[in-house]
Every structure is written in structure tokens, then in C-alpha cells.
PDB file of C-alpha atoms in Angstrom:
ATOM      1  CA  UNK A   1      29.021  -9.910 -16.993  1.00 80.00           C
ATOM      2  CA  UNK A   2      25.414 -10.101 -15.842  1.00 85.00           C
ATOM      3  CA  UNK A   3      24.367  -9.450 -12.265  1.00 88.00           C
ATOM      4  CA  UNK A   4      23.478 -13.114 -11.694  1.00 89.00           C
ATOM      5  CA  UNK A   5      27.000 -14.204 -12.702  1.00 89.00           C
ATOM      6  CA  UNK A   6      28.553 -11.527 -10.502  1.00 90.00           C
ATOM      7  CA  UNK A   7      26.566 -12.745  -7.520  1.00 91.00           C
ATOM      8  CA  UNK A   8      27.922 -16.270  -8.039  1.00 93.00           C
ATOM      9  CA  UNK A   9      31.461 -14.984  -8.599  1.00 92.00           C
ATOM     10  CA  UNK A  10      31.566 -12.794  -5.492  1.00 92.00           C
ATOM     11  CA  UNK A  11      30.072 -15.556  -3.359  1.00 92.00           C
ATOM     12  CA  UNK A  12      32.611 -18.130  -4.585  1.00 94.00           C
ATOM     13  CA  UNK A  13      35.448 -15.672  -3.955  1.00 93.00           C
ATOM     14  CA  UNK A  14      34.332 -15.490  -0.331  1.00 92.00           C
ATOM     15  CA  UNK A  15      33.925 -19.247  -0.128  1.00 94.00           C
ATOM     16  CA  UNK A  16      30.323 -18.876   1.011  1.00 94.00           C
ATOM     17  CA  UNK A  17      27.274 -20.980   0.299  1.00 94.00           C
ATOM     18  CA  UNK A  18      23.943 -19.463  -0.691  1.00 94.00           C
ATOM     19  CA  UNK A  19      22.763 -20.087   2.855  1.00 94.00           C
ATOM     20  CA  UNK A  20      25.752 -18.145   4.230  1.00 94.00           C
ATOM     21  CA  UNK A  21      24.858 -15.140   2.075  1.00 93.00           C
ATOM     22  CA  UNK A  22      21.176 -15.419   2.955  1.00 93.00           C
ATOM     23  CA  UNK A  23      21.947 -15.350   6.673  1.00 93.00           C
ATOM     24  CA  UNK A  24      24.189 -12.306   6.306  1.00 93.00           C
ATOM     25  CA  UNK A  25      21.521 -10.429   4.329  1.00 92.00           C
ATOM     26  CA  UNK A  26      18.676 -11.706   6.543  1.00 92.00           C
ATOM     27  CA  UNK A  27      16.728 -13.156   3.624  1.00 92.00           C
ATOM     28  CA  UNK A  28      15.887 -16.667   2.405  1.00 93.00           C
ATOM     29  CA  UNK A  29      18.249 -18.938   0.471  1.00 93.00           C
ATOM     30  CA  UNK A  30      15.595 -19.179  -2.283  1.00 94.00           C
ATOM     31  CA  UNK A  31      15.921 -15.439  -2.857  1.00 93.00           C
ATOM     32  CA  UNK A  32      19.693 -15.770  -3.332  1.00 93.00           C
ATOM     33  CA  UNK A  33      19.124 -18.661  -5.719  1.00 93.00           C
ATOM     34  CA  UNK A  34      16.593 -16.589  -7.663  1.00 92.00           C
ATOM     35  CA  UNK A  35      19.111 -13.748  -8.055  1.00 91.00           C
ATOM     36  CA  UNK A  36      21.913 -16.069  -9.126  1.00 92.00           C
ATOM     37  CA  UNK A  37      19.680 -17.719 -11.718  1.00 91.00           C
ATOM     38  CA  UNK A  38      18.515 -14.380 -13.124  1.00 86.00           C
ATOM     39  CA  UNK A  39      14.860 -14.952 -12.216  1.00 87.00           C
ATOM     40  CA  UNK A  40      14.603 -11.777 -10.123  1.00 87.00           C
ATOM     41  CA  UNK A  41      16.578  -8.765  -8.919  1.00 87.00           C
ATOM     42  CA  UNK A  42      17.068  -7.229  -5.466  1.00 88.00           C
ATOM     43  CA  UNK A  43      15.517  -3.860  -4.696  1.00 85.00           C
ATOM     44  CA  UNK A  44      17.692  -0.780  -4.349  1.00 82.00           C
ATOM     45  CA  UNK A  45      17.916  -1.082  -0.559  1.00 86.00           C
ATOM     46  CA  UNK A  46      19.097  -4.686  -0.798  1.00 90.00           C
ATOM     47  CA  UNK A  47      21.503  -3.782  -3.600  1.00 89.00           C
ATOM     48  CA  UNK A  48      23.271  -1.399  -1.209  1.00 91.00           C
ATOM     49  CA  UNK A  49      23.551  -4.186   1.364  1.00 93.00           C
ATOM     50  CA  UNK A  50      25.033  -6.526  -1.256  1.00 93.00           C
ATOM     51  CA  UNK A  51      27.506  -3.815  -2.203  1.00 91.00           C
ATOM     52  CA  UNK A  52      28.600  -3.506   1.441  1.00 93.00           C
ATOM     53  CA  UNK A  53      28.718  -7.266   1.944  1.00 93.00           C
ATOM     54  CA  UNK A  54      31.056  -7.934  -0.989  1.00 92.00           C
ATOM     55  CA  UNK A  55      32.897  -4.590  -0.759  1.00 92.00           C
ATOM     56  CA  UNK A  56      32.144  -3.660  -4.363  1.00 89.00           C
ATOM     57  CA  UNK A  57      30.637  -0.477  -5.724  1.00 89.00           C
ATOM     58  CA  UNK A  58      27.092  -0.184  -6.989  1.00 85.00           C
ATOM     59  CA  UNK A  59      28.547   0.720 -10.353  1.00 84.00           C
ATOM     60  CA  UNK A  60      30.367  -2.617 -10.484  1.00 84.00           C
ATOM     61  CA  UNK A  61      27.171  -4.482  -9.610  1.00 83.00           C
ATOM     62  CA  UNK A  62      25.063  -2.737 -12.242  1.00 81.00           C
ATOM     63  CA  UNK A  63      27.593  -2.292 -15.028  1.00 78.00           C
ATOM     64  CA  UNK A  64      27.049  -4.292 -18.235  1.00 72.00           C
ATOM     65  CA  UNK A  65      23.705  -5.733 -17.132  1.00 75.00           C
ATOM     66  CA  UNK A  66      21.367  -3.624 -19.264  1.00 77.00           C
ATOM     67  CA  UNK A  67      18.411  -5.868 -18.504  1.00 78.00           C
ATOM     68  CA  UNK A  68      18.807  -5.177 -14.792  1.00 79.00           C
ATOM     69  CA  UNK A  69      19.136  -1.427 -15.377  1.00 78.00           C
ATOM     70  CA  UNK A  70      15.967  -1.456 -17.495  1.00 82.00           C
ATOM     71  CA  UNK A  71      14.229  -3.385 -14.736  1.00 77.00           C
ATOM     72  CA  UNK A  72      15.087  -0.649 -12.226  1.00 79.00           C
ATOM     73  CA  UNK A  73      13.913   2.034 -14.641  1.00 81.00           C
ATOM     74  CA  UNK A  74      10.588   0.258 -15.090  1.00 82.00           C
ATOM     75  CA  UNK A  75      10.299  -0.194 -11.339  1.00 78.00           C
ATOM     76  CA  UNK A  76      10.963   3.513 -10.784  1.00 79.00           C
ATOM     77  CA  UNK A  77       8.326   4.461 -13.360  1.00 84.00           C
ATOM     78  CA  UNK A  78       5.840   2.070 -11.794  1.00 84.00           C
ATOM     79  CA  UNK A  79       6.515   3.451  -8.302  1.00 80.00           C
ATOM     80  CA  UNK A  80       5.849   6.999  -9.540  1.00 83.00           C
ATOM     81  CA  UNK A  81       2.595   5.868 -11.145  1.00 85.00           C
ATOM     82  CA  UNK A  82       1.531   4.061  -7.975  1.00 85.00           C
ATOM     83  CA  UNK A  83       2.415   7.153  -5.942  1.00 85.00           C
ATOM     84  CA  UNK A  84       0.139   9.326  -8.099  1.00 87.00           C
ATOM     85  CA  UNK A  85      -2.732   6.829  -7.876  1.00 88.00           C
ATOM     86  CA  UNK A  86      -2.232   6.635  -4.104  1.00 89.00           C
ATOM     87  CA  UNK A  87      -2.379  10.432  -3.794  1.00 87.00           C
ATOM     88  CA  UNK A  88      -5.530  10.688  -5.933  1.00 88.00           C
ATOM     89  CA  UNK A  89      -7.270   7.938  -3.961  1.00 88.00           C
ATOM     90  CA  UNK A  90      -6.207   9.590  -0.706  1.00 88.00           C
ATOM     91  CA  UNK A  91      -7.905  12.849  -1.755  1.00 87.00           C
ATOM     92  CA  UNK A  92     -11.011  10.978  -2.951  1.00 85.00           C
ATOM     93  CA  UNK A  93     -11.030   9.139   0.353  1.00 83.00           C
ATOM     94  CA  UNK A  94     -11.137  12.426   2.286  1.00 83.00           C
ATOM     95  CA  UNK A  95     -13.831  13.918   0.043  1.00 82.00           C
ATOM     96  CA  UNK A  96     -15.866  10.725   0.217  1.00 76.00           C
ATOM     97  CA  UNK A  97     -15.730  10.592   3.992  1.00 74.00           C
ATOM     98  CA  UNK A  98     -16.814  14.241   4.274  1.00 77.00           C
ATOM     99  CA  UNK A  99     -19.690  13.855   1.795  1.00 73.00           C
ATOM    100  CA  UNK A 100     -20.900  10.696   3.502  1.00 69.00           C
ATOM    101  CA  UNK A 101     -20.808  12.298   6.941  1.00 68.00           C
ATOM    102  CA  UNK A 102     -22.681  15.384   5.708  1.00 70.00           C
ATOM    103  CA  UNK A 103     -25.279  13.420   3.763  1.00 65.00           C
ATOM    104  CA  UNK A 104     -27.723  13.047   6.715  1.00 61.00           C
ATOM    105  CA  UNK A 105     -27.951  16.835   7.140  1.00 64.00           C
ATOM    106  CA  UNK A 106     -28.100  17.812   3.461  1.00 61.00           C
ATOM    107  CA  UNK A 107     -31.527  19.359   2.731  1.00 57.00           C
ATOM    108  CA  UNK A 108     -31.783  17.687  -0.675  1.00 52.00           C
ATOM    109  CA  UNK A 109     -30.444  14.231   0.340  1.00 53.00           C
ATOM    110  CA  UNK A 110     -33.785  12.476  -0.161  1.00 54.00           C
ATOM    111  CA  UNK A 111     -34.610  14.045  -3.509  1.00 53.00           C
ATOM    112  CA  UNK A 112     -35.333  11.180  -5.892  1.00 54.00           C
ATOM    113  CA  UNK A 113     -33.425  12.683  -8.828  1.00 60.00           C
ATOM    114  CA  UNK A 114     -30.194  12.809  -6.773  1.00 61.00           C
ATOM    115  CA  UNK A 115     -30.185   9.148  -5.764  1.00 65.00           C
ATOM    116  CA  UNK A 116     -28.141   8.103  -8.848  1.00 72.00           C
ATOM    117  CA  UNK A 117     -25.609  10.805  -7.944  1.00 69.00           C
ATOM    118  CA  UNK A 118     -25.156   9.436  -4.425  1.00 66.00           C
ATOM    119  CA  UNK A 119     -24.936   5.918  -5.862  1.00 73.00           C
ATOM    120  CA  UNK A 120     -22.085   6.999  -8.135  1.00 77.00           C
ATOM    121  CA  UNK A 121     -20.380   8.819  -5.248  1.00 73.00           C
ATOM    122  CA  UNK A 122     -20.660   5.703  -3.091  1.00 74.00           C
ATOM    123  CA  UNK A 123     -19.138   3.578  -5.859  1.00 80.00           C
ATOM    124  CA  UNK A 124     -16.214   6.035  -6.225  1.00 80.00           C
ATOM    125  CA  UNK A 125     -15.669   6.072  -2.452  1.00 79.00           C
ATOM    126  CA  UNK A 126     -15.577   2.291  -2.168  1.00 82.00           C
ATOM    127  CA  UNK A 127     -13.353   1.924  -5.253  1.00 86.00           C
ATOM    128  CA  UNK A 128     -10.847   4.547  -4.108  1.00 85.00           C
ATOM    129  CA  UNK A 129     -10.803   3.051  -0.616  1.00 86.00           C
ATOM    130  CA  UNK A 130     -10.043  -0.428  -1.982  1.00 88.00           C
ATOM    131  CA  UNK A 131      -7.221   0.939  -4.150  1.00 88.00           C
ATOM    132  CA  UNK A 132      -5.852   3.027  -1.270  1.00 87.00           C
ATOM    133  CA  UNK A 133      -5.806   0.044   1.079  1.00 87.00           C
ATOM    134  CA  UNK A 134      -4.201  -2.226  -1.536  1.00 88.00           C
ATOM    135  CA  UNK A 135      -1.458   0.299  -2.404  1.00 86.00           C
ATOM    136  CA  UNK A 136      -0.631   1.209   1.193  1.00 87.00           C
ATOM    137  CA  UNK A 137       2.587  -0.114   2.694  1.00 86.00           C
ATOM    138  CA  UNK A 138       1.199  -1.683   5.868  1.00 86.00           C
ATOM    139  CA  UNK A 139       4.660  -2.684   7.060  1.00 84.00           C
ATOM    140  CA  UNK A 140       5.281   1.018   7.778  1.00 84.00           C
ATOM    141  CA  UNK A 141       2.415   1.106  10.245  1.00 85.00           C
ATOM    142  CA  UNK A 142       4.131  -0.174  13.364  1.00 82.00           C
ATOM    143  CA  UNK A 143       1.196   0.222  15.717  1.00 87.00           C
ATOM    144  CA  UNK A 144      -1.321  -2.116  14.049  1.00 87.00           C
ATOM    145  CA  UNK A 145      -3.390  -2.259  17.236  1.00 91.00           C
ATOM    146  CA  UNK A 146      -3.696   1.527  17.205  1.00 92.00           C
ATOM    147  CA  UNK A 147      -5.102   1.399  13.674  1.00 92.00           C
ATOM    148  CA  UNK A 148      -7.765  -1.162  14.628  1.00 92.00           C
ATOM    149  CA  UNK A 149      -8.674   0.677  17.830  1.00 94.00           C
ATOM    150  CA  UNK A 150      -9.042   3.950  15.902  1.00 92.00           C
ATOM    151  CA  UNK A 151     -11.295   2.247  13.361  1.00 91.00           C
ATOM    152  CA  UNK A 152     -13.408   0.713  16.137  1.00 93.00           C
ATOM    153  CA  UNK A 153     -13.811   3.985  18.039  1.00 93.00           C
ATOM    154  CA  UNK A 154     -14.796   5.976  14.938  1.00 88.00           C
ATOM    155  CA  UNK A 155     -17.214   3.222  13.899  1.00 88.00           C
ATOM    156  CA  UNK A 156     -18.910   3.329  17.318  1.00 89.00           C
ATOM    157  CA  UNK A 157     -19.154   7.126  17.120  1.00 86.00           C
ATOM    158  CA  UNK A 158     -20.650   6.895  13.634  1.00 79.00           C
ATOM    159  CA  UNK A 159     -23.185   4.332  14.794  1.00 80.00           C
ATOM    160  CA  UNK A 160     -24.070   6.455  17.835  1.00 79.00           C
ATOM    161  CA  UNK A 161     -24.653   9.553  15.693  1.00 74.00           C
ATOM    162  CA  UNK A 162     -26.402   8.067  12.659  1.00 69.00           C
ATOM    163  CA  UNK A 163     -28.039   4.832  13.787  1.00 68.00           C
ATOM    164  CA  UNK A 164     -31.653   4.879  12.593  1.00 61.00           C
ATOM    165  CA  UNK A 165     -34.344   5.005  15.282  1.00 61.00           C
ATOM    166  CA  UNK A 166     -38.010   4.067  15.024  1.00 65.00           C
ATOM    167  CA  UNK A 167     -37.309   1.736  12.122  1.00 62.00           C
ATOM    168  CA  UNK A 168     -39.870  -1.073  11.827  1.00 64.00           C
ATOM    169  CA  UNK A 169     -38.520  -4.574  12.408  1.00 66.00           C
ATOM    170  CA  UNK A 170     -39.369  -6.090   9.041  1.00 66.00           C
ATOM    171  CA  UNK A 171     -37.440  -7.018   5.900  1.00 63.00           C
ATOM    172  CA  UNK A 172     -37.206  -3.409   4.722  1.00 68.00           C
ATOM    173  CA  UNK A 173     -36.274  -2.131   8.156  1.00 68.00           C
ATOM    174  CA  UNK A 174     -33.569  -4.724   8.722  1.00 76.00           C
ATOM    175  CA  UNK A 175     -32.159  -4.055   5.259  1.00 75.00           C
ATOM    176  CA  UNK A 176     -32.048  -0.319   6.004  1.00 69.00           C
ATOM    177  CA  UNK A 177     -30.283  -0.903   9.326  1.00 76.00           C
ATOM    178  CA  UNK A 178     -27.704  -3.242   7.729  1.00 79.00           C
ATOM    179  CA  UNK A 179     -27.059  -0.701   4.981  1.00 76.00           C
ATOM    180  CA  UNK A 180     -26.583   2.057   7.541  1.00 76.00           C
ATOM    181  CA  UNK A 181     -24.169  -0.031   9.609  1.00 81.00           C
ATOM    182  CA  UNK A 182     -22.173  -0.928   6.486  1.00 82.00           C
ATOM    183  CA  UNK A 183     -21.955   2.763   5.646  1.00 77.00           C
ATOM    184  CA  UNK A 184     -20.789   3.534   9.191  1.00 80.00           C
ATOM    185  CA  UNK A 185     -18.002   0.964   8.955  1.00 85.00           C
ATOM    186  CA  UNK A 186     -16.850   2.260   5.556  1.00 82.00           C
ATOM    187  CA  UNK A 187     -16.885   5.909   6.638  1.00 81.00           C
ATOM    188  CA  UNK A 188     -14.933   4.983   9.763  1.00 86.00           C
ATOM    189  CA  UNK A 189     -12.394   3.134   7.605  1.00 87.00           C
ATOM    190  CA  UNK A 190     -12.097   6.167   5.320  1.00 85.00           C
ATOM    191  CA  UNK A 191     -11.369   8.436   8.274  1.00 85.00           C
ATOM    192  CA  UNK A 192      -8.992   5.932   9.881  1.00 89.00           C
ATOM    193  CA  UNK A 193      -7.011   5.553   6.646  1.00 88.00           C
ATOM    194  CA  UNK A 194      -6.939   9.327   6.237  1.00 86.00           C
ATOM    195  CA  UNK A 195      -5.218   9.647   9.617  1.00 88.00           C
ATOM    196  CA  UNK A 196      -2.921   6.622   9.598  1.00 91.00           C
ATOM    197  CA  UNK A 197      -1.857   6.781   5.946  1.00 89.00           C
ATOM    198  CA  UNK A 198      -1.072  10.504   5.973  1.00 89.00           C
ATOM    199  CA  UNK A 199       2.698   9.918   6.539  1.00 88.00           C
ATOM    200  CA  UNK A 200       2.781   7.672   3.454  1.00 87.00           C
ATOM    201  CA  UNK A 201       0.791  10.217   1.464  1.00 86.00           C
ATOM    202  CA  UNK A 202       3.227  12.943   2.500  1.00 83.00           C
ATOM    203  CA  UNK A 203       6.219  10.738   1.657  1.00 81.00           C
ATOM    204  CA  UNK A 204       4.940   9.827  -1.803  1.00 77.00           C
ATOM    205  CA  UNK A 205       4.018  13.411  -2.609  1.00 73.00           C
ATOM    206  CA  UNK A 206       7.581  14.457  -1.782  1.00 67.00           C
ATOM    207  CA  UNK A 207       9.122  12.032  -4.291  1.00 63.00           C
TER     208      UNK A 207
END
């Protein structure tokens, strides 16, 4: 018997409606309907709650439904892959933030031949930051205000330390200032993510 059929069977044995089950599991009725129609599967955490709710073992829930088992295997493989990508982007994020902060004091920073190198580095930094932010589990960051305040403070410090002075107020000067401010914001975000996403990095590395 497939998982979807078992969900219907166990619910009928209890005399519950889909809404009754949804309220007990603290999820929507549409989610219950999706499980019972075989359109989706619960995650492992929710599977344990279902097991407790109906007083059946996990083995009974999973047995015979090979499609569901394969789905969990694929999900596990995907989670491992995402964890590796997250870790790589986390390291690149740290390196990128350090390189960007040190760039103003590097003796060869303005050498024309190295401009393509810094362009490539900037592209890698932005790309890894986007991936890191998209793969992060923001629900685990309880203090959202703390994250934003940290980002704001670091941004202000970056601006205070690197804001260009004696720049002419013309098209080139304004463009340079805007570019510098954008860089300040990105570096501050890199550093903020490095601090606030460290617990997730540590957790994923341990798996």
C-alpha cells in the first residue's frame, strides 16, 4: 500500500477530516490533501509527527512505497550537494570580503594589467554571495533585526573608512562614488553573512 493510501486509511480509522489532521499537525489542509493524492511527501521531521499522531512506526509508513523511499534518497543526495555548495560559497565569501577590504592598501591595486583579475574576483564574490544567500535557511536566524543592524553598522564603518574624498562632482565622479558605495554594501553583506551564517555552515559541515 502506498503512503497516500495509508494516510487516508489511518485518518478514516480515527474518524478525522483532513482539516482535523491539519490542525493536529499545525499545517494546512491543502498539504494533507496533497499527501493523500500522492502529489507530494512530508519531510522526515513531519513523518515522525505523523508516526506519533497515528501511533504507527516509521517502517509501517514507508514500507512498500518504493517511490516515496526513492524520493527521500534523492532529497538526501540533494541536501548533501547543497551543503557542499553552501560550504564552498561560505569560504569564497570570506576570501572575497578579505580581498575587497585589502584592495585599497594593495601596492599594485591600480596596475592596469590587474584590472581584469579584480573584475573576475568581483564577479566570483557577487556570485558566491547570491548563492550563499539563496541557500541559507533564514528561518533559523531568529534575530532578524540583529542581522540588519549588523549589516548597517558594518556598511557605515566601510563607508567611513573607504569613502572617496576630493572626488570631482561630475559624471565620472558620481559614478565612482556610487561604485564605491555599492562595494561597501556588498562587503558589509559578505561580513554579515560570514558571522550570522556560521552556525549553519558548521551544521552542514558536520553532516
